[in-house]
Amino acid sequence: MDYIIGVDIGTTSTKSVLYDTKGKVIAYANSGYQLYQDIPDMAEEDPEEIFGAVLETMGSVIRKSQVQASEVKGVSFSSAMHSLILMDQNDRPLTRAITWADNRAAKYSEELKENGLGQQIYQKTGTPIHPMAPLSKILWLRHEKNNLFRQTKKFIDLKTYVFFKLFGVYKMEYSIASATGMFNIFKLDWDQQALDVLQIDRNQLPKLVEPTDQITGLKSEYAQLLGLKETTPFIFGASDGGLSNLGVNAIDSGVVAVTIGTSGAVRVVVDKPVVDPDGKLFCYALTKDKWVVGGPVNNGGIVFRWVKDQLFAPEKITAEQMQVSTYDILTKIAQKIPAGSDGLLFHPYLGGERAPIWNAYARGSFFGLTRKHTRAHMLRATLEGIVYNLYVVMLTIEKITGKPKSIRATGGFARSALWRQMLADIFEQEVSIPESFESSCLGAAVLAMYSLGYIDDLSEVKNMVGVTDTHQPNYENSKIYRELLPIWIRISKILEPEYKAVADFQKKHNN
Amino acid sequence: MDYIIGVDIGTTSTKSVLYDTKGKVIAYANSGYQLYQDIPDMAEEDPEEIFGAVLETMGSVIRKSQVQASEVKGVSFSSAMHSLILMDQNDRPLTRAITWADNRAAKYSEELKENGLGQQIYQKTGTPIHPMAPLSKILWLRHEKNNLFRQTKKFIDLKTYVFFKLFGVYKMEYSIASATGMFNIFKLDWDQQALDVLQIDRNQLPKLVEPTDQITGLKSEYAQLLGLKETTPFIFGASDGGLSNLGVNAIDSGVVAVTIGTSGAVRVVVDKPVVDPDGKLFCYALTKDKWVVGGPVNNGGIVFRWVKDQLFAPEKITAEQMQVSTYDILTKIAQKIPAGSDGLLFHPYLGGERAPIWNAYARGSFFGLTRKHTRAHMLRATLEGIVYNLYVVMLTIEKITGKPKSIRATGGFARSALWRQMLADIFEQEVSIPESFESSCLGAAVLAMYSLGYIDDLSEVKNMVGVTDTHQPNYENSKIYRELLPIWIRISKILEPEYKAVADFQKKHNN
Ligand SMILES: Nc1ncnc2c1ncn2[C@@H]1O[C@H](COP(=O)(O)OP(=O)(O)OP(=O)(O)O)[C@@H](O)[C@H]1O
Ligand SMILES: Nc1ncnc2c1ncn2[C@@H]1O[C@H](COP(=O)(O)OP(=O)(O)O)[C@@H](O)[C@H]1O
């Protein structure tokens, strides 16, 4: 039999899944690692630890499934975007991997926005100007860690690091490259203006390849360790966002993937690169002919978790004793409150926000409280607020890509029927829930199947992914949400000028 | 021995206290009554029920203390402001007593504001244009219950009703009159423009008397029932706000009384009537030469109660088992959070608001939430928000009366040392807590002592009221509050335009 391995190098863990060529899961392995946050705003990971997790999980699925080396026809990779590692002249890391969540470059992304260069560069790269992007990070390092900057032979990302370890070459595919902030998505090449602003040379960046490109010549030590052949083709793969769209079969035009995990995202696939005049959306490559337009949202399920921990501690104990999920109990409580939470509005910006407002200083708020509101109203308002925020991202996307035709919802929140229905009601769209298990791994594997000729078209993924639930909008509820949304949007605008003041206070007083 | 009875006709109960002429409490009685809220925005009371409570509590203190009828040298009254009763040609009530909390006249007070008449009238009456005031209520009744309006012989208040029952005459003293919105505080007479706007005649209003004026000739049935003589002088007394200032010895210039009970108020006594150019403060008579300037706040301890009930239900159970007050436990929890609640700001407008913003549509909000904020932060932010709001009232008062010299704090919240200290820190003033027991009853009794010649000056109240606690501002904390206050004030301004939208939604959907 033929098998494909899909590996997803995530922010908190690496997952490997071994599939047959119909996309059926044969074996799964997962290995977590540490996030280093030694100082405020830092969010780093150890590249060696991650490389270890890649080896461990790949080895594990091969062993567990007892497949022969020759039966593994390809290995393909998904990874988180925006990571940055500085490599020295001897090809040793000068830094840990600085992840998307690292905020230390904030000053420099602000600068790029203020001096107008950011907007110019965005219009070519499709990467919003933000500390997450390697563009801002390299600028920060040049100014504040010039010593490291000057010793750098190559600026790479985690996936490039893994390929370098396995094959000894520095190659980066378009998808990850398109999220660096330095890649011209219209020319499929590094952007000279970006490099000039950073004062770096294109030789300091990896060679560009296509996501579907293959590489062979796996170092023998790793071939042996993993139980693979040196000739097994590795496919470069793509970034996790786009591959997740692929893995849940949200690649047809007008099919929008909405994810609420810890964070959230709204993404839609289009044929050609497009950028947002306001610089609020990303456009990242999935392949040369498939581009993912969307917005990443910091405040997803993590906000639900906060409300659970802060306002529903007693229910946690009850849930433990009932041996059910606290989230399930809370969902039942929220269900009893009418749509619109009796006019209580919540802005979920507990951790600053990326899309749709791109404001690191943003903070959360409840508005519209009366004495009739209960803790359960606050809960429902929280869930609604998270979805309103995603809907505002959708409104921005619509302007470029047109009205959606349907929504595919994934992430931890999709476990809640209430929340899924809320999504249908607020978006006023049919929402379907794909059978989804490690959708980025599946996306990577499907990309490999295409590269290796098992399928002729990526759309064949539709035969691999079923649908578990479908929700139609309840128009009674939609009507209520339509009354509240304009207020919700206006409030997020009028509060905007005050976010920085309170964030500055919080920073000064060390919270 | 000589004794004086002070009676306070409050919104929820009537209290009578029998004092000796040094202000020592000899006997106390209290009798509650129902608030009728048959339909939204209604808040009525039954005048007969209240008259019953007056008789019951007066009779009770006389019986309990076993004083002789001849030893009671005077009876004096405090009462809640703004109540309205329509009396027919046969001197029977056409309505219940419509209390200050009744909001049905909102449309008409809005109208008065919009057509500019309100501002003109306020500048002469010192009563903010608001549905609480009889001015707005009579306008509403003329338009929406014209049948009742046309049958009305007299428009009176609860205290006038009680005096009418006891003595058969319609007399209203300046203090209650000055809170009707129809009394010219500079001329000490009904305001012709107000009467014209209402299309009523001055004969339809009670005869005006001074607060210190006496009346005798108690109807024999009541003299008998109460154990008083028909010749016992009754002093008309004043309204509860001013008498409470008197009763806590906050009548010297610059001494500010801050009350947080269910609702709240900031009040300072001045020599002459003054009005606020912006119409945001009241100026009510206490006597002819003492005027109370200040602002009433809807959202006081009732907001603390809401937070307790909604977010601290488990602590309520613990408190019951510990046999302590839940408020005491919550105070200890709030104490652990640093001043400024780590940048979490709360606007306490759960029940619309009177001073300082005079916006019936106002709603509560939390602003500045991060994931580091806990339920305890929300609690502390709530207490701080209530005090910030009172401080903003103080800032408005300061503009007319100058900087305060010290603060006297009363009401349920004064039971909490944390909250008292917060008041000192936010106001940046010494806060002292008067020994206070039914301060409005004491105020009424002191007014009687003055009227009857037991004391030469109201300021002799100082010998009757001690101080239980004093708090000096903690400047570390004050500094933090000074950083947050401008943000708090700006946010209350920028949210203002959105209150109506969300209040309209809530009204439409019947919340
Ligand atoms: N039964 C449930 N009902 C509703 N929401 C749930 C349920 N279980 C989990 N969630 C939500 O999903 C979130 C976690 O989602 P998920 O399991 O996808 O996390 P994650 O993998 O850490 O997220 P990410 O993919 O962003 O890293 C939780 O914080 C919670 O808000
Ligand atoms: N121990 C306490 N500590 C702090 N606040 C308290 C305490 N007890 C009561 N309160 C507050 O005082 C309010 C009641 O105030 P009070 O003056 O007794 O009421 P009212 O205004 O109805 O006369 C409660 O709603 C609560 O917020």
PDB file of N, CA, C and O and ligand atoms in Angstrom, chain B residues 12 15 259-264 300-306 308 325-329 331 383 386 410-417 419, ligand 2:
ATOM      1  N   THR B  12     -38.884  53.917  50.952  1.00  0.00           N
ATOM      2  CA  THR B  12     -39.237  52.526  51.246  1.00  0.00           C
ATOM      3  C   THR B  12     -39.869  52.351  52.624  1.00  0.00           C
ATOM      4  O   THR B  12     -40.560  51.379  52.870  1.00  0.00           O
ATOM      5  N   LYS B  15     -39.571  56.417  59.174  1.00  0.00           N
ATOM      6  CA  LYS B  15     -38.904  56.195  60.451  1.00  0.00           C
ATOM      7  C   LYS B  15     -39.272  57.341  61.377  1.00  0.00           C
ATOM      8  O   LYS B  15     -39.292  58.500  60.948  1.00  0.00           O
ATOM      9  N   THR B 259     -22.912  60.465  50.197  1.00  0.00           N
ATOM     10  CA  THR B 259     -23.708  59.332  50.644  1.00  0.00           C
ATOM     11  C   THR B 259     -23.696  58.255  49.583  1.00  0.00           C
ATOM     12  O   THR B 259     -23.889  58.563  48.412  1.00  0.00           O
ATOM     13  N   ILE B 260     -23.431  57.034  49.992  1.00  0.00           N
ATOM     14  CA  ILE B 260     -23.705  55.916  49.093  1.00  0.00           C
ATOM     15  C   ILE B 260     -24.545  54.921  49.861  1.00  0.00           C
ATOM     16  O   ILE B 260     -24.057  54.211  50.729  1.00  0.00           O
ATOM     17  N   GLY B 261     -25.854  55.006  49.598  1.00  0.00           N
ATOM     18  CA  GLY B 261     -26.742  53.969  50.121  1.00  0.00           C
ATOM     19  C   GLY B 261     -27.111  53.140  48.911  1.00  0.00           C
ATOM     20  O   GLY B 261     -26.220  52.780  48.137  1.00  0.00           O
ATOM     21  N   THR B 262     -28.370  52.871  48.728  1.00  0.00           N
ATOM     22  CA  THR B 262     -28.792  52.195  47.509  1.00  0.00           C
ATOM     23  C   THR B 262     -28.435  53.066  46.313  1.00  0.00           C
ATOM     24  O   THR B 262     -27.808  52.628  45.371  1.00  0.00           O
ATOM     25  N   SER B 263     -28.818  54.331  46.407  1.00  0.00           N
ATOM     26  CA  SER B 263     -28.336  55.297  45.428  1.00  0.00           C
ATOM     27  C   SER B 263     -27.264  56.138  46.118  1.00  0.00           C
ATOM     28  O   SER B 263     -26.706  55.701  47.112  1.00  0.00           O
ATOM     29  N   GLY B 264     -26.961  57.298  45.598  1.00  0.00           N
ATOM     30  CA  GLY B 264     -25.903  58.096  46.207  1.00  0.00           C
ATOM     31  C   GLY B 264     -26.153  59.571  45.988  1.00  0.00           C
ATOM     32  O   GLY B 264     -27.066  59.962  45.251  1.00  0.00           O
ATOM     33  N   GLY B 300     -25.515  53.671  43.240  1.00  0.00           N
ATOM     34  CA  GLY B 300     -24.651  53.573  44.412  1.00  0.00           C
ATOM     35  C   GLY B 300     -24.496  52.118  44.802  1.00  0.00           C
ATOM     36  O   GLY B 300     -24.125  51.271  43.994  1.00  0.00           O
ATOM     37  N   GLY B 301     -24.859  51.843  46.058  1.00  0.00           N
ATOM     38  CA  GLY B 301     -24.713  50.485  46.571  1.00  0.00           C
ATOM     39  C   GLY B 301     -25.531  49.458  45.811  1.00  0.00           C
ATOM     40  O   GLY B 301     -25.200  48.264  45.825  1.00  0.00           O
ATOM     41  N   ILE B 302     -26.528  49.907  45.091  1.00  0.00           N
ATOM     42  CA  ILE B 302     -27.340  48.951  44.336  1.00  0.00           C
ATOM     43  C   ILE B 302     -26.502  48.249  43.277  1.00  0.00           C
ATOM     44  O   ILE B 302     -26.774  47.098  42.905  1.00  0.00           O
ATOM     45  N   VAL B 303     -25.463  48.921  42.837  1.00  0.00           N
ATOM     46  CA  VAL B 303     -24.565  48.337  41.836  1.00  0.00           C
ATOM     47  C   VAL B 303     -23.635  47.315  42.501  1.00  0.00           C
ATOM     48  O   VAL B 303     -23.340  46.251  41.943  1.00  0.00           O
ATOM     49  N   PHE B 304     -23.207  47.646  43.704  1.00  0.00           N
ATOM     50  CA  PHE B 304     -22.417  46.701  44.497  1.00  0.00           C
ATOM     51  C   PHE B 304     -23.257  45.435  44.720  1.00  0.00           C
ATOM     52  O   PHE B 304     -22.782  44.309  44.590  1.00  0.00           O
ATOM     53  N   ARG B 305     -24.536  45.657  45.003  1.00  0.00           N
ATOM     54  CA  ARG B 305     -25.400  44.509  45.240  1.00  0.00           C
ATOM     55  C   ARG B 305     -25.500  43.634  43.982  1.00  0.00           C
ATOM     56  O   ARG B 305     -25.469  42.415  44.043  1.00  0.00           O
ATOM     57  N   TRP B 306     -25.600  44.295  42.837  1.00  0.00           N
ATOM     58  CA  TRP B 306     -25.683  43.548  41.573  1.00  0.00           C
ATOM     59  C   TRP B 306     -24.432  42.686  41.368  1.00  0.00           C
ATOM     60  O   TRP B 306     -24.524  41.508  41.029  1.00  0.00           O
ATOM     61  N   LYS B 308     -22.378  41.638  43.603  1.00  0.00           N
ATOM     62  CA  LYS B 308     -22.427  40.575  44.612  1.00  0.00           C
ATOM     63  C   LYS B 308     -23.325  39.428  44.134  1.00  0.00           C
ATOM     64  O   LYS B 308     -22.918  38.263  44.146  1.00  0.00           O
ATOM     65  N   SER B 325     -21.448  39.398  56.989  1.00  0.00           N
ATOM     66  CA  SER B 325     -22.067  40.001  55.815  1.00  0.00           C
ATOM     67  C   SER B 325     -21.260  39.648  54.567  1.00  0.00           C
ATOM     68  O   SER B 325     -20.026  39.689  54.572  1.00  0.00           O
ATOM     69  N   THR B 326     -21.970  39.300  53.484  1.00  0.00           N
ATOM     70  CA  THR B 326     -21.269  39.034  52.214  1.00  0.00           C
ATOM     71  C   THR B 326     -20.460  40.266  51.813  1.00  0.00           C
ATOM     72  O   THR B 326     -19.358  40.153  51.279  1.00  0.00           O
ATOM     73  N   TYR B 327     -21.015  41.441  52.075  1.00  0.00           N
ATOM     74  CA  TYR B 327     -20.289  42.670  51.721  1.00  0.00           C
ATOM     75  C   TYR B 327     -18.936  42.735  52.402  1.00  0.00           C
ATOM     76  O   TYR B 327     -17.962  43.226  51.837  1.00  0.00           O
ATOM     77  N   ASP B 328     -18.865  42.230  53.633  1.00  0.00           N
ATOM     78  CA  ASP B 328     -17.582  42.256  54.336  1.00  0.00           C
ATOM     79  C   ASP B 328     -16.574  41.330  53.667  1.00  0.00           C
ATOM     80  O   ASP B 328     -15.394  41.669  53.518  1.00  0.00           O
ATOM     81  N   ILE B 329     -17.057  40.170  53.246  1.00  0.00           N
ATOM     82  CA  ILE B 329     -16.150  39.247  52.551  1.00  0.00           C
ATOM     83  C   ILE B 329     -15.684  39.852  51.238  1.00  0.00           C
ATOM     84  O   ILE B 329     -14.499  39.834  50.899  1.00  0.00           O
ATOM     85  N   THR B 331     -15.449  42.946  50.463  1.00  0.00           N
ATOM     86  CA  THR B 331     -14.524  44.031  50.735  1.00  0.00           C
ATOM     87  C   THR B 331     -13.118  43.482  50.933  1.00  0.00           C
ATOM     88  O   THR B 331     -12.141  44.035  50.421  1.00  0.00           O
ATOM     89  N   LEU B 383     -16.465  49.072  42.684  1.00  0.00           N
ATOM     90  CA  LEU B 383     -16.454  50.018  43.812  1.00  0.00           C
ATOM     91  C   LEU B 383     -15.776  51.314  43.395  1.00  0.00           C
ATOM     92  O   LEU B 383     -16.262  52.412  43.695  1.00  0.00           O
ATOM     93  N   ILE B 386     -18.069  53.461  41.106  1.00  0.00           N
ATOM     94  CA  ILE B 386     -19.121  54.182  41.829  1.00  0.00           C
ATOM     95  C   ILE B 386     -18.546  55.466  42.431  1.00  0.00           C
ATOM     96  O   ILE B 386     -19.169  56.526  42.369  1.00  0.00           O
ATOM     97  N   THR B 410     -21.578  58.967  54.456  1.00  0.00           N
ATOM     98  CA  THR B 410     -22.645  58.224  55.115  1.00  0.00           C
ATOM     99  C   THR B 410     -23.257  57.225  54.147  1.00  0.00           C
ATOM    100  O   THR B 410     -22.951  57.231  52.963  1.00  0.00           O
ATOM    101  N   GLY B 411     -24.119  56.410  54.658  1.00  0.00           N
ATOM    102  CA  GLY B 411     -24.795  55.395  53.842  1.00  0.00           C
ATOM    103  C   GLY B 411     -24.175  54.037  54.094  1.00  0.00           C
ATOM    104  O   GLY B 411     -23.116  53.936  54.717  1.00  0.00           O
ATOM    105  N   GLY B 412     -24.814  53.020  53.578  1.00  0.00           N
ATOM    106  CA  GLY B 412     -24.391  51.644  53.807  1.00  0.00           C
ATOM    107  C   GLY B 412     -22.929  51.403  53.481  1.00  0.00           C
ATOM    108  O   GLY B 412     -22.243  50.634  54.157  1.00  0.00           O
ATOM    109  N   PHE B 413     -22.421  52.078  52.467  1.00  0.00           N
ATOM    110  CA  PHE B 413     -21.050  51.812  52.046  1.00  0.00           C
ATOM    111  C   PHE B 413     -20.035  52.244  53.103  1.00  0.00           C
ATOM    112  O   PHE B 413     -18.920  51.745  53.135  1.00  0.00           O
ATOM    113  N   ALA B 414     -20.445  53.179  53.959  1.00  0.00           N
ATOM    114  CA  ALA B 414     -19.516  53.678  54.977  1.00  0.00           C
ATOM    115  C   ALA B 414     -19.167  52.587  55.982  1.00  0.00           C
ATOM    116  O   ALA B 414     -18.232  52.730  56.763  1.00  0.00           O
ATOM    117  N   ARG B 415     -19.890  51.462  55.908  1.00  0.00           N
ATOM    118  CA  ARG B 415     -19.535  50.334  56.765  1.00  0.00           C
ATOM    119  C   ARG B 415     -18.234  49.664  56.331  1.00  0.00           C
ATOM    120  O   ARG B 415     -17.649  48.891  57.069  1.00  0.00           O
ATOM    121  N   SER B 416     -17.788  49.966  55.118  1.00  0.00           N
ATOM    122  CA  SER B 416     -16.583  49.311  54.601  1.00  0.00           C
ATOM    123  C   SER B 416     -15.385  50.251  54.670  1.00  0.00           C
ATOM    124  O   SER B 416     -15.365  51.306  54.042  1.00  0.00           O
ATOM    125  N   ALA B 417     -14.366  49.862  55.439  1.00  0.00           N
ATOM    126  CA  ALA B 417     -13.170  50.698  55.578  1.00  0.00           C
ATOM    127  C   ALA B 417     -12.478  50.872  54.239  1.00  0.00           C
ATOM    128  O   ALA B 417     -11.948  51.940  53.925  1.00  0.00           O
ATOM    129  N   TRP B 419     -13.825  50.976  51.273  1.00  0.00           N
ATOM    130  CA  TRP B 419     -14.564  51.915  50.437  1.00  0.00           C
ATOM    131  C   TRP B 419     -14.394  53.351  50.954  1.00  0.00           C
ATOM    132  O   TRP B 419     -14.266  54.301  50.175  1.00  0.00           O
TER     133      TRP B 419
HETATM  134  N1  LIG C   2     -20.658  46.000  55.129  1.00  0.00           N
HETATM  135  C1  LIG C   2     -20.801  46.711  54.012  1.00  0.00           C
HETATM  136  N2  LIG C   2     -19.716  47.125  53.333  1.00  0.00           N
HETATM  137  C2  LIG C   2     -19.854  47.840  52.208  1.00  0.00           C
HETATM  138  N3  LIG C   2     -21.018  48.193  51.681  1.00  0.00           N
HETATM  139  C3  LIG C   2     -22.126  47.803  52.277  1.00  0.00           C
HETATM  140  C4  LIG C   2     -22.093  47.048  53.480  1.00  0.00           C
HETATM  141  N4  LIG C   2     -23.368  46.809  53.841  1.00  0.00           N
HETATM  142  C5  LIG C   2     -24.153  47.397  52.905  1.00  0.00           C
HETATM  143  N5  LIG C   2     -23.407  47.994  51.958  1.00  0.00           N
HETATM  144  C6  LIG C   2     -23.874  48.737  50.770  1.00  0.00           C
HETATM  145  O1  LIG C   2     -24.850  49.677  51.150  1.00  0.00           O
HETATM  146  C7  LIG C   2     -26.041  49.519  50.382  1.00  0.00           C
HETATM  147  C8  LIG C   2     -27.260  49.779  51.271  1.00  0.00           C
HETATM  148  O2  LIG C   2     -27.106  51.038  51.826  1.00  0.00           O
HETATM  149  P1  LIG C   2     -28.118  51.646  52.896  1.00  0.00           P
HETATM  150  O3  LIG C   2     -27.661  53.026  53.182  1.00  0.00           O
HETATM  151  O4  LIG C   2     -28.234  50.667  54.020  1.00  0.00           O
HETATM  152  O5  LIG C   2     -29.445  51.586  52.050  1.00  0.00           O
HETATM  153  P2  LIG C   2     -30.584  52.671  51.674  1.00  0.00           P
HETATM  154  O6  LIG C   2     -29.989  53.615  50.706  1.00  0.00           O
HETATM  155  O7  LIG C   2     -31.623  51.807  51.024  1.00  0.00           O
HETATM  156  O8  LIG C   2     -31.023  53.294  52.960  1.00  0.00           O
HETATM  157  C9  LIG C   2     -25.988  48.101  49.855  1.00  0.00           C
HETATM  158  O9  LIG C   2     -26.605  47.986  48.601  1.00  0.00           O
HETATM  159  C10 LIG C   2     -24.511  47.834  49.751  1.00  0.00           C
HETATM  160  O10 LIG C   2     -24.052  48.215  48.501  1.00  0.00           O
END
